[in-house]
CSV table of C-alpha atoms in Angstrom, one decimal:
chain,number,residue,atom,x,y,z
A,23,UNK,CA,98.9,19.1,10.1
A,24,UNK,CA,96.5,16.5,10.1
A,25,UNK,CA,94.5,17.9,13.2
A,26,UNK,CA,94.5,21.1,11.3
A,27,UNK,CA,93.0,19.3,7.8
A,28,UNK,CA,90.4,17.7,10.5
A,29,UNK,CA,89.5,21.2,12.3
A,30,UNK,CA,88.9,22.9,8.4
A,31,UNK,CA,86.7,20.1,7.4
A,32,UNK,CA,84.8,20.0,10.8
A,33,UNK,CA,84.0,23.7,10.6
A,34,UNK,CA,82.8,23.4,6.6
A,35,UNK,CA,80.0,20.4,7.7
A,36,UNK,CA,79.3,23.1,10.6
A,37,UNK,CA,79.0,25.7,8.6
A,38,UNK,CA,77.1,23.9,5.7
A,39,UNK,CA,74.5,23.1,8.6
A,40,UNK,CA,74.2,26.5,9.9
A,41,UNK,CA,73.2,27.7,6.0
A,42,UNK,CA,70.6,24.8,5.6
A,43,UNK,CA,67.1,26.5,6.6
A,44,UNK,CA,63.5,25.4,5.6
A,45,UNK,CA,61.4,27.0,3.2
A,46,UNK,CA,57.6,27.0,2.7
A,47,UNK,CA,56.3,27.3,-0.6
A,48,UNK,CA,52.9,30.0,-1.0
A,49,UNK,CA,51.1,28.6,-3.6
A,50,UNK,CA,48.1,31.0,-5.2
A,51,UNK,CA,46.4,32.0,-8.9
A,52,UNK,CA,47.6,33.5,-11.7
A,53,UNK,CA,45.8,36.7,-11.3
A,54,UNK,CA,47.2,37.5,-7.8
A,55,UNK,CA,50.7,38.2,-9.3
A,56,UNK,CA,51.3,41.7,-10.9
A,57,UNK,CA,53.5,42.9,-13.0
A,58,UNK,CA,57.3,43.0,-12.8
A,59,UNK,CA,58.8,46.2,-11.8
A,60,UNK,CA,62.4,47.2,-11.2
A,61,UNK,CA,63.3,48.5,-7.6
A,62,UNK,CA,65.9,50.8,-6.4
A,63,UNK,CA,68.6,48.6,-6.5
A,64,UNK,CA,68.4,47.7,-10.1
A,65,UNK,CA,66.6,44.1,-9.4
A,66,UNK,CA,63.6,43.0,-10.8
A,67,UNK,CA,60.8,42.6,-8.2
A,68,UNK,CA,56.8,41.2,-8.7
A,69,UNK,CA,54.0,42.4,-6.7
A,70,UNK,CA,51.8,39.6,-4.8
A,71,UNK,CA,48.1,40.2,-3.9
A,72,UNK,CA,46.7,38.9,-0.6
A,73,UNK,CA,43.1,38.4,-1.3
A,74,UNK,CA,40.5,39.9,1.7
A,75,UNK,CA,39.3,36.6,3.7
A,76,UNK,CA,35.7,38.3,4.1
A,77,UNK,CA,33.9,38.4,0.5
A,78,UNK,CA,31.8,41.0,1.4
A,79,UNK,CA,35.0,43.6,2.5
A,80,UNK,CA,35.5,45.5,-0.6
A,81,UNK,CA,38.5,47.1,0.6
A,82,UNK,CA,41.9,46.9,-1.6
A,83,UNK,CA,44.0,43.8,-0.8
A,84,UNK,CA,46.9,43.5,1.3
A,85,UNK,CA,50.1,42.7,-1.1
A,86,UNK,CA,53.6,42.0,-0.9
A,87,UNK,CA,56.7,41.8,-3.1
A,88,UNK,CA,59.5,39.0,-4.0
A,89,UNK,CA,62.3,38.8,-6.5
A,90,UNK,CA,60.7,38.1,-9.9
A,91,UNK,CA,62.8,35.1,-10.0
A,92,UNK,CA,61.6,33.4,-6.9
A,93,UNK,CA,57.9,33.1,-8.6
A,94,UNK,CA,57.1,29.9,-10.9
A,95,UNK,CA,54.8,28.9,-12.2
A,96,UNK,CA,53.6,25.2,-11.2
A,97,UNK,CA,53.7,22.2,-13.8
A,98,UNK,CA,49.7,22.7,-15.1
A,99,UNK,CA,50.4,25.8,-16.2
A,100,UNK,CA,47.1,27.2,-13.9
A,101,UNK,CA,49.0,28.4,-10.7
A,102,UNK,CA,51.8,30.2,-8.9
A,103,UNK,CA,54.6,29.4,-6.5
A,104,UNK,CA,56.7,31.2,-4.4
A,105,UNK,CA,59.6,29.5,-1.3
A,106,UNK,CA,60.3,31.6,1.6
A,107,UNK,CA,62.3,31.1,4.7
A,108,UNK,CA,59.7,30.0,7.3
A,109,UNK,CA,62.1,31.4,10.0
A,110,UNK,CA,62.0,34.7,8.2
A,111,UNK,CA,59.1,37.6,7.7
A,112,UNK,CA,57.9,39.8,5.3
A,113,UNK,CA,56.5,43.5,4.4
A,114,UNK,CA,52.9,43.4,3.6
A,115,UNK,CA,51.7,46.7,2.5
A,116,UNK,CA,47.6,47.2,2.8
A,117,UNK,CA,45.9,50.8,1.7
A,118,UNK,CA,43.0,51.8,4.1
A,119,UNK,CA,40.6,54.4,3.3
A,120,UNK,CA,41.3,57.5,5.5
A,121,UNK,CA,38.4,59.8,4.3
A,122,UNK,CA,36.8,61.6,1.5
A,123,UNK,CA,38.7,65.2,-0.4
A,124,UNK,CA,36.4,67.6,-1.8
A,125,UNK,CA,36.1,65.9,-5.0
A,126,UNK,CA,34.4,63.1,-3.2
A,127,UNK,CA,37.4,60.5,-4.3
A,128,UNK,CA,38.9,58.6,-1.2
A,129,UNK,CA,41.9,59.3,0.7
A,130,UNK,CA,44.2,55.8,1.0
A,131,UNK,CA,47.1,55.7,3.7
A,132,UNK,CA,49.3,52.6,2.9
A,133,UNK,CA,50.0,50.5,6.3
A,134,UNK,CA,53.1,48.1,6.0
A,135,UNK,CA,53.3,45.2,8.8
A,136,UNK,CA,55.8,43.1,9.2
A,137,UNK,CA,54.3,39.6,9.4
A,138,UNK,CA,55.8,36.1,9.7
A,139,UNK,CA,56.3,33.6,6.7
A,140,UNK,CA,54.6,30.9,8.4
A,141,UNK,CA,51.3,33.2,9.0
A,142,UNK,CA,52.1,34.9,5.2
A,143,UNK,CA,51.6,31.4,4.2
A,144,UNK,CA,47.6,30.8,6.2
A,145,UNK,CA,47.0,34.7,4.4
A,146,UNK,CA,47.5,33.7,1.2
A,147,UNK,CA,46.4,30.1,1.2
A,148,UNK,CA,43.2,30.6,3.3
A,149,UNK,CA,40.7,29.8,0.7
A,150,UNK,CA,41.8,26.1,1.5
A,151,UNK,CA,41.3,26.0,5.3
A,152,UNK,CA,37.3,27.0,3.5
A,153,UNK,CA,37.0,24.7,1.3
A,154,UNK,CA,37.8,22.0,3.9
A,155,UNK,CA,35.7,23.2,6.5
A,156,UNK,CA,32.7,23.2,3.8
A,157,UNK,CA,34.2,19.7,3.0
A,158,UNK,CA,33.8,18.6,6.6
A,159,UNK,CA,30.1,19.7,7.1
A,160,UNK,CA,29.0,16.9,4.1
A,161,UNK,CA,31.3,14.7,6.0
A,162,UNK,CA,29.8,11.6,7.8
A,163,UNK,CA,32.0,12.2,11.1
A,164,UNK,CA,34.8,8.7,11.6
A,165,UNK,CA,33.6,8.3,15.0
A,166,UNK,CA,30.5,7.1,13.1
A,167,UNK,CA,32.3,5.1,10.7
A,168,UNK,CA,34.7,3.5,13.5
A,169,UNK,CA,31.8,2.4,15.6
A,170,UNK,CA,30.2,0.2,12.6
A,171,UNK,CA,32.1,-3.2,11.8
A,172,UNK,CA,33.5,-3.2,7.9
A,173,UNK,CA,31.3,-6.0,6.4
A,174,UNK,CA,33.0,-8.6,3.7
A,175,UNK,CA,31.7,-8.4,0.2
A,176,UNK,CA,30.0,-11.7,0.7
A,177,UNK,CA,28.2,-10.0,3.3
A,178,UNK,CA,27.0,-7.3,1.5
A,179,UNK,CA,26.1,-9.9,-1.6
A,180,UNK,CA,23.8,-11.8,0.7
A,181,UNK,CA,22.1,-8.9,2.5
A,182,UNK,CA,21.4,-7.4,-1.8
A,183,UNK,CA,20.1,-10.9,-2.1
A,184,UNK,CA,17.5,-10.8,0.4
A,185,UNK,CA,16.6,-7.6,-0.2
A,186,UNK,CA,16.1,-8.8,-4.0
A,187,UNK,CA,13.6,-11.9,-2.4
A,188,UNK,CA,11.6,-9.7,0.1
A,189,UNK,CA,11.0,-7.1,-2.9
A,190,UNK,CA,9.9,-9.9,-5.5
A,191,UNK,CA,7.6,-11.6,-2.6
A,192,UNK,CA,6.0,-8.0,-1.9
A,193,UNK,CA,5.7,-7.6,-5.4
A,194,UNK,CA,4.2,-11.4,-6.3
A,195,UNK,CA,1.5,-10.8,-3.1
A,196,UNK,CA,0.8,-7.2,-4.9
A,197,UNK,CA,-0.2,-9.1,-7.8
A,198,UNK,CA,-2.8,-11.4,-5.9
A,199,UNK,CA,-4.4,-9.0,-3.9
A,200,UNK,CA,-4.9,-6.9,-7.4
A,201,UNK,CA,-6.2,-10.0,-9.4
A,202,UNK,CA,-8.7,-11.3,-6.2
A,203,UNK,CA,-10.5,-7.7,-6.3
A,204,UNK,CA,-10.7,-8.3,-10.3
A,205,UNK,CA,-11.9,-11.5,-10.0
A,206,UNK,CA,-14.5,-10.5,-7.2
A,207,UNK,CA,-16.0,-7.5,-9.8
A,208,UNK,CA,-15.7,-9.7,-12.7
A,209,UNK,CA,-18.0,-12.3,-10.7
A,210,UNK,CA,-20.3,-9.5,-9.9
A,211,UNK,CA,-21.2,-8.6,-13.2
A,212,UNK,CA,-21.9,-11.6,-14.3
């Protein structure tokens, strides 16, 4: 009996480490969540805009939908979260212009790709890999930082120091060369 208590618990911590599965959390704005709609099956769903990567497309964004209680809003009140399996993938529906009816109004066809969390995630998030690469062009590169040896701050007190002395000795053999020209014209008028 006691090998049987042993085998039960055994396969319970095996199956408790078969459920376990890592999440990524999609974090984007306010605006890019829609409504909440009801589905088919009775369940409340919400309706996540994917923003187009290229500012000039004008083309309607790619979207996709969660369970309206799997979005949250973060602690600042100003943004959106949202975990997904990262194993896992998800529908993203994206409506392409086909052409033109005789009214002259466009023709969408909705296009629905099944795309991976993790990639979901670099869709959605993208406006932070641009921000960092702007970041990283104001940058002073660390190779040029590593090459320079940190100075102390007595260092840096005594080079401000002599900076301080060359500028008033510039300044004090300003003042002479000024007053000898004075001195000279003065002299000559007289």
């Amino acid at each position: 009996m006691a090998k049987d208590m042993e085998n039960v618990t055994n396969d319970a911590a095996d199956q408790s480490e078969k459920k376990e599965f890592k999440e990524i959390t999609l974090k984007f704005g306010k605006g890019l969540v829609g409504e909440t709609f009801q589905g088919k099956d009775g369940k409340d769903y919400k309706q996540i805009s994917i923003p187009n990567q290229d500012q000039n497309d004008k083309s309607p964004w790619a979207s996709f939908v969660v369970r309206a209680n799997a979005v949250h809003e973060d602690q600042f009140g100003k943004g959106m979260w949202v975990k997904l399996p990262s194993e896992g993938s998800t529908t993203v529906r994206k409506d392409n212009v086909v052409g033109q009816d005789e009214a002259g109004k466009n023709i969408y066809e909705t296009t629905k790709t099944k795309i991976p969390n993790r990639e979901l995630k670099s869709m959605v998030e993208f406006y932070k890999n641009n921000d960092r690469s702007q970041e990283k062009g104001n940058e002073v590169p660390k190779d040029a930082l590593e090459d320079k040896p940190k100075s102390s701050l007595k260092d840096k007190v005594q080079k401000n120091k002599e900076k301080v002395a060359e500028n008033k000795k510039a300044k004090a053999a300003e003042k002479t060369q000024e007053k000898s020209p004075k001195s000279k014209a003065k002299g000559n008028e007289r």
